[in-house]
Coordinates of C-alpha atoms in Angstrom, one line a residue:
Chain A
H22 CA 0.1 0.0 0.0
Y23 CA 2.9 2.4 0.8
F24 CA 0.6 4.8 2.6
R25 CA 3.5 6.9 3.8
Y26 CA 3.9 8.5 0.5
D27 CA 0.1 9.5 0.4
E28 CA -1.0 13.1 0.4
H29 CA -2.1 14.2 4.0
V30 CA -5.1 15.7 5.6
S31 CA -5.1 17.8 8.7
L32 CA -7.8 17.3 11.2
C33 CA -8.9 19.0 14.5
L34 CA -10.7 16.6 16.9
E35 CA -13.0 18.3 19.4
K36 CA -14.9 16.5 21.9
L37 CA -18.7 16.8 21.9
S38 CA -19.7 17.0 25.4
S39 CA -23.1 15.9 26.6
S40 CA -24.7 16.0 30.2
K41 CA -24.9 12.3 30.1
D42 CA -21.3 11.9 29.4
K43 CA -19.5 11.1 32.7
S44 CA -16.1 10.2 31.0
K45 CA -13.2 12.3 31.6
A46 CA -11.4 11.2 28.7
V47 CA -10.4 14.1 26.5
L48 CA -7.7 14.1 23.5
Q49 CA -5.0 16.4 24.7
Q50 CA -3.3 16.3 21.2
K51 CA -6.4 17.1 19.1
Y52 CA -4.5 18.1 16.0
V53 CA -4.1 15.0 13.8
R54 CA -2.5 14.4 10.5
C55 CA -3.0 11.2 8.3
S56 CA -3.1 9.6 4.8
V57 CA -6.1 10.8 2.6
R58 CA -6.6 7.1 2.2
A59 CA -7.2 6.4 5.8
Q60 CA -10.7 5.5 6.8
I61 CA -13.0 6.8 9.7
R62 CA -12.5 3.2 11.3
H63 CA -8.7 3.8 11.5
L64 CA -9.2 7.2 13.0
R65 CA -11.6 5.7 15.4
R66 CA -9.4 3.0 16.5
V67 CA -6.3 5.2 16.9
L68 CA -8.4 7.7 19.0
C69 CA -9.7 4.9 21.2
H70 CA -6.1 3.6 21.8
R71 CA -5.0 7.3 22.8
L72 CA -8.1 7.7 25.2
G73 CA -7.6 4.3 26.4
L74 CA -11.4 3.4 25.6
P75 CA -13.0 0.4 23.8
V76 CA -13.5 1.1 20.2
Q77 CA -17.4 0.6 20.3
H78 CA -17.5 3.6 22.8
V79 CA -16.4 6.2 20.5
Q80 CA -18.3 7.9 17.6
I81 CA -16.7 10.4 15.1
L82 CA -19.1 13.1 13.9
F83 CA -19.1 16.0 11.3
D84 CA -21.7 18.6 11.9
N85 CA -23.5 16.5 14.4
E86 CA -23.8 13.6 12.0
P87 CA -22.1 10.4 12.6
L88 CA -19.6 9.3 9.9
P89 CA -19.6 5.8 8.3
D90 CA -16.6 3.5 9.3
H91 CA -15.6 3.0 5.6
M92 CA -15.5 6.7 4.5
T93 CA -11.9 7.8 3.5
M94 CA -10.5 11.0 4.6
K95 CA -10.4 12.1 1.0
Q96 CA -14.2 11.4 0.4
L97 CA -14.7 13.3 3.7
W98 CA -12.7 16.3 2.7
L99 CA -14.1 16.5 -0.9
S100 CA -17.7 16.1 0.4
R101 CA -17.8 18.3 3.6
W102 CA -14.6 20.6 3.4
F103 CA -13.7 21.3 -0.3
G104 CA -12.1 24.6 -0.5
K105 CA -11.9 25.2 3.0
P106 CA -8.8 25.8 4.9
A107 CA -7.1 23.0 7.0
P108 CA -7.6 21.7 9.6
L109 CA -11.1 19.9 9.0
L110 CA -13.1 20.1 12.2
L111 CA -14.4 16.7 13.4
H112 CA -16.1 15.8 16.8
Y113 CA -16.1 12.7 18.8
S114 CA -18.5 11.5 21.4
I115 CA -18.0 9.0 24.1
K116 CA -20.8 6.6 25.0
D117 CA -21.7 6.2 28.7
K118 CA -20.6 2.5 29.4
R119 CA -23.7 2.0 31.3
R120 CA -26.0 2.7 28.4
Chain B
Q4 CA 14.6 -3.2 7.4
E5 CA 11.8 -5.5 7.8
E6 CA 10.2 -3.3 10.3
E7 CA 10.4 -0.3 8.0
E8 CA 8.6 -2.3 5.3
Q9 CA 5.9 -3.2 7.7
E10 CA 5.3 0.4 8.8
A11 CA 5.2 1.4 5.1
D12 CA 2.1 -0.7 5.0
N13 CA 0.3 0.9 8.0
F14 CA -1.2 4.2 8.3
M15 CA 0.6 6.8 10.3
F16 CA -1.2 9.1 12.3
E17 CA 0.5 12.4 13.9
F18 CA -0.9 13.8 17.0
S19 CA 0.0 17.3 18.3
D20 CA -1.4 19.8 20.9
K21 CA -0.3 22.6 18.5
P22 CA -1.6 23.3 15.1
L23 CA 0.4 21.3 12.7
L24 CA 2.7 22.9 10.2
P25 CA 1.4 22.4 6.6
S26 CA 3.1 19.5 4.7
Y27 CA 3.1 19.2 1.0
N28 CA 2.9 16.1 -1.2
L29 CA 5.7 16.6 -3.8
Q30 CA 7.7 15.0 -6.4
V31 CA 11.2 16.6 -6.0
S32 CA 13.0 14.5 -8.7
V33 CA 12.2 12.3 -11.7
S34 CA 13.8 9.2 -10.2
R35 CA 11.5 9.4 -7.1
G36 CA 7.8 9.2 -6.6
P37 CA 5.8 11.9 -4.7
C38 CA 6.3 11.9 -0.8
N39 CA 5.7 14.5 1.9
W40 CA 7.8 17.5 2.8
F41 CA 7.8 20.6 5.1
L42 CA 9.0 23.8 4.1
F43 CA 12.4 23.9 5.8
S44 CA 11.8 27.6 6.9
D45 CA 8.7 26.5 8.7
V46 CA 10.5 23.9 10.7
L47 CA 13.4 26.1 11.5
K48 CA 10.9 28.6 12.9
R49 CA 9.2 26.2 15.2
L50 CA 12.4 24.6 16.5
K51 CA 14.2 28.2 16.8
L52 CA 17.2 26.8 15.0
S53 CA 19.3 28.1 12.2
S54 CA 19.7 26.0 9.1
R55 CA 23.4 25.4 9.8
I56 CA 22.8 24.1 13.4
F57 CA 19.9 21.9 12.1
Q58 CA 21.8 20.3 9.5
A59 CA 24.9 19.8 11.7
R60 CA 22.8 18.3 14.5
F61 CA 20.5 16.1 12.2
P62 CA 22.6 15.5 9.2
H63 CA 20.4 12.3 8.4
L64 CA 17.2 14.3 8.0
E65 CA 17.0 14.9 4.1
V66 CA 16.8 18.5 2.9
A67 CA 15.9 19.1 -0.8
T68 CA 15.4 22.0 -3.0
L69 CA 12.7 22.7 -5.6
P70 CA 12.3 25.7 -8.0
W71 CA 9.4 28.0 -6.6
A72 CA 7.4 27.6 -9.8
E73 CA 7.7 23.9 -9.6
F74 CA 6.6 23.9 -6.1
Q75 CA 3.5 26.0 -6.8
R76 CA 2.5 24.1 -9.9
Q77 CA 2.5 20.7 -7.8
V78 CA 0.8 22.2 -4.8
S79 CA -1.9 23.7 -7.1
L80 CA -3.0 20.1 -8.2
S81 CA -3.8 19.3 -4.7
Q82 CA -7.5 18.8 -4.0
V83 CA -7.2 19.2 -0.3
L84 CA -5.2 22.4 -0.1
V85 CA -6.7 25.8 -0.4
Q86 CA -4.6 28.0 -2.6
E87 CA -4.6 30.8 -0.1
E88 CA -2.8 28.7 2.2
V89 CA 0.1 28.2 -0.4
P90 CA 2.9 30.2 0.6
A91 CA 3.6 33.1 -1.7
N92 CA 7.1 33.6 -3.4
P93 CA 9.1 35.6 -0.9
E94 CA 11.1 38.5 -1.9
Q95 CA 14.3 37.5 -3.6
A96 CA 17.6 39.2 -3.8
P97 CA 18.4 39.8 -7.5
G98 CA 20.7 37.2 -8.9
T99 CA 19.5 34.5 -6.4
A100 CA 17.8 31.5 -7.6
E101 CA 14.0 31.3 -6.8
T102 CA 13.9 27.9 -5.0
V103 CA 12.2 26.5 -1.9
E104 CA 13.9 24.4 0.6
L105 CA 12.1 21.3 2.0
V106 CA 12.7 18.8 4.6
H107 CA 11.5 15.3 4.4
Y108 CA 8.4 14.3 6.5
E109 CA 9.4 11.4 8.8
P110 CA 8.8 10.2 12.4
E111 CA 12.1 11.3 13.8
L112 CA 11.3 14.9 12.6
L113 CA 7.8 14.9 13.9
Q114 CA 9.1 13.8 17.3
L115 CA 11.4 16.8 17.3
L116 CA 8.7 19.0 16.4
G117 CA 6.9 17.8 19.4
S118 CA 4.1 15.4 17.6
A119 CA 3.3 11.9 18.7
V120 CA 3.2 9.2 16.0
E121 CA 1.0 6.1 15.9
Y122 CA 0.5 3.5 13.4
Q123 CA -2.8 1.7 12.5
A124 CA -2.8 -1.3 10.1
W125 CA -5.1 -0.9 7.2
S126 CA -6.8 -4.4 7.5
S127 CA -7.2 -4.4 11.3

């Protein structure tokens, strides 16, 4: 695949807070860069790893809409952020474990 | 070597608490495919180092030169860059070549810049 030679996208990941969210997990290093071929599922997995959470508990959203796991960063950029300056702003939400 | 090949097959994610320096996907010579570069001047500014000190301290980090016009032509082909973000040609003293200096995007440099690096397998 040789992803390391791919073009990059720059993202900014902000936590979406809800009153039900009791988790204190917040990503300190919220500026993220990766390949245009990376998918939402890869981003989700790497985010969970950094937050120390199981992968089912984190959702990635754009404009309050959850993004499909197989969407690539290129598809995301061209459909939601074309012509806008970097970084692309994404949100993540953490599900309460008891729900 | 084997480890390096494995990493090439994984996605690399860079994480930072500071806004990221822009990186550019460029082909700097005909004998080599496109790969990612920072502007050397951006890197030196963030590290607060001179070019001489940087190259003495990190001789293994690759620095390359590209004509400005060629840099701008390649960057203009990107679908994920906004043209206003592309640096303008700086004022050049007459008689000097209009070139841009680049430094290769690689994990060791990212760590110098204060970023964390994580890998994620495509298939996992």
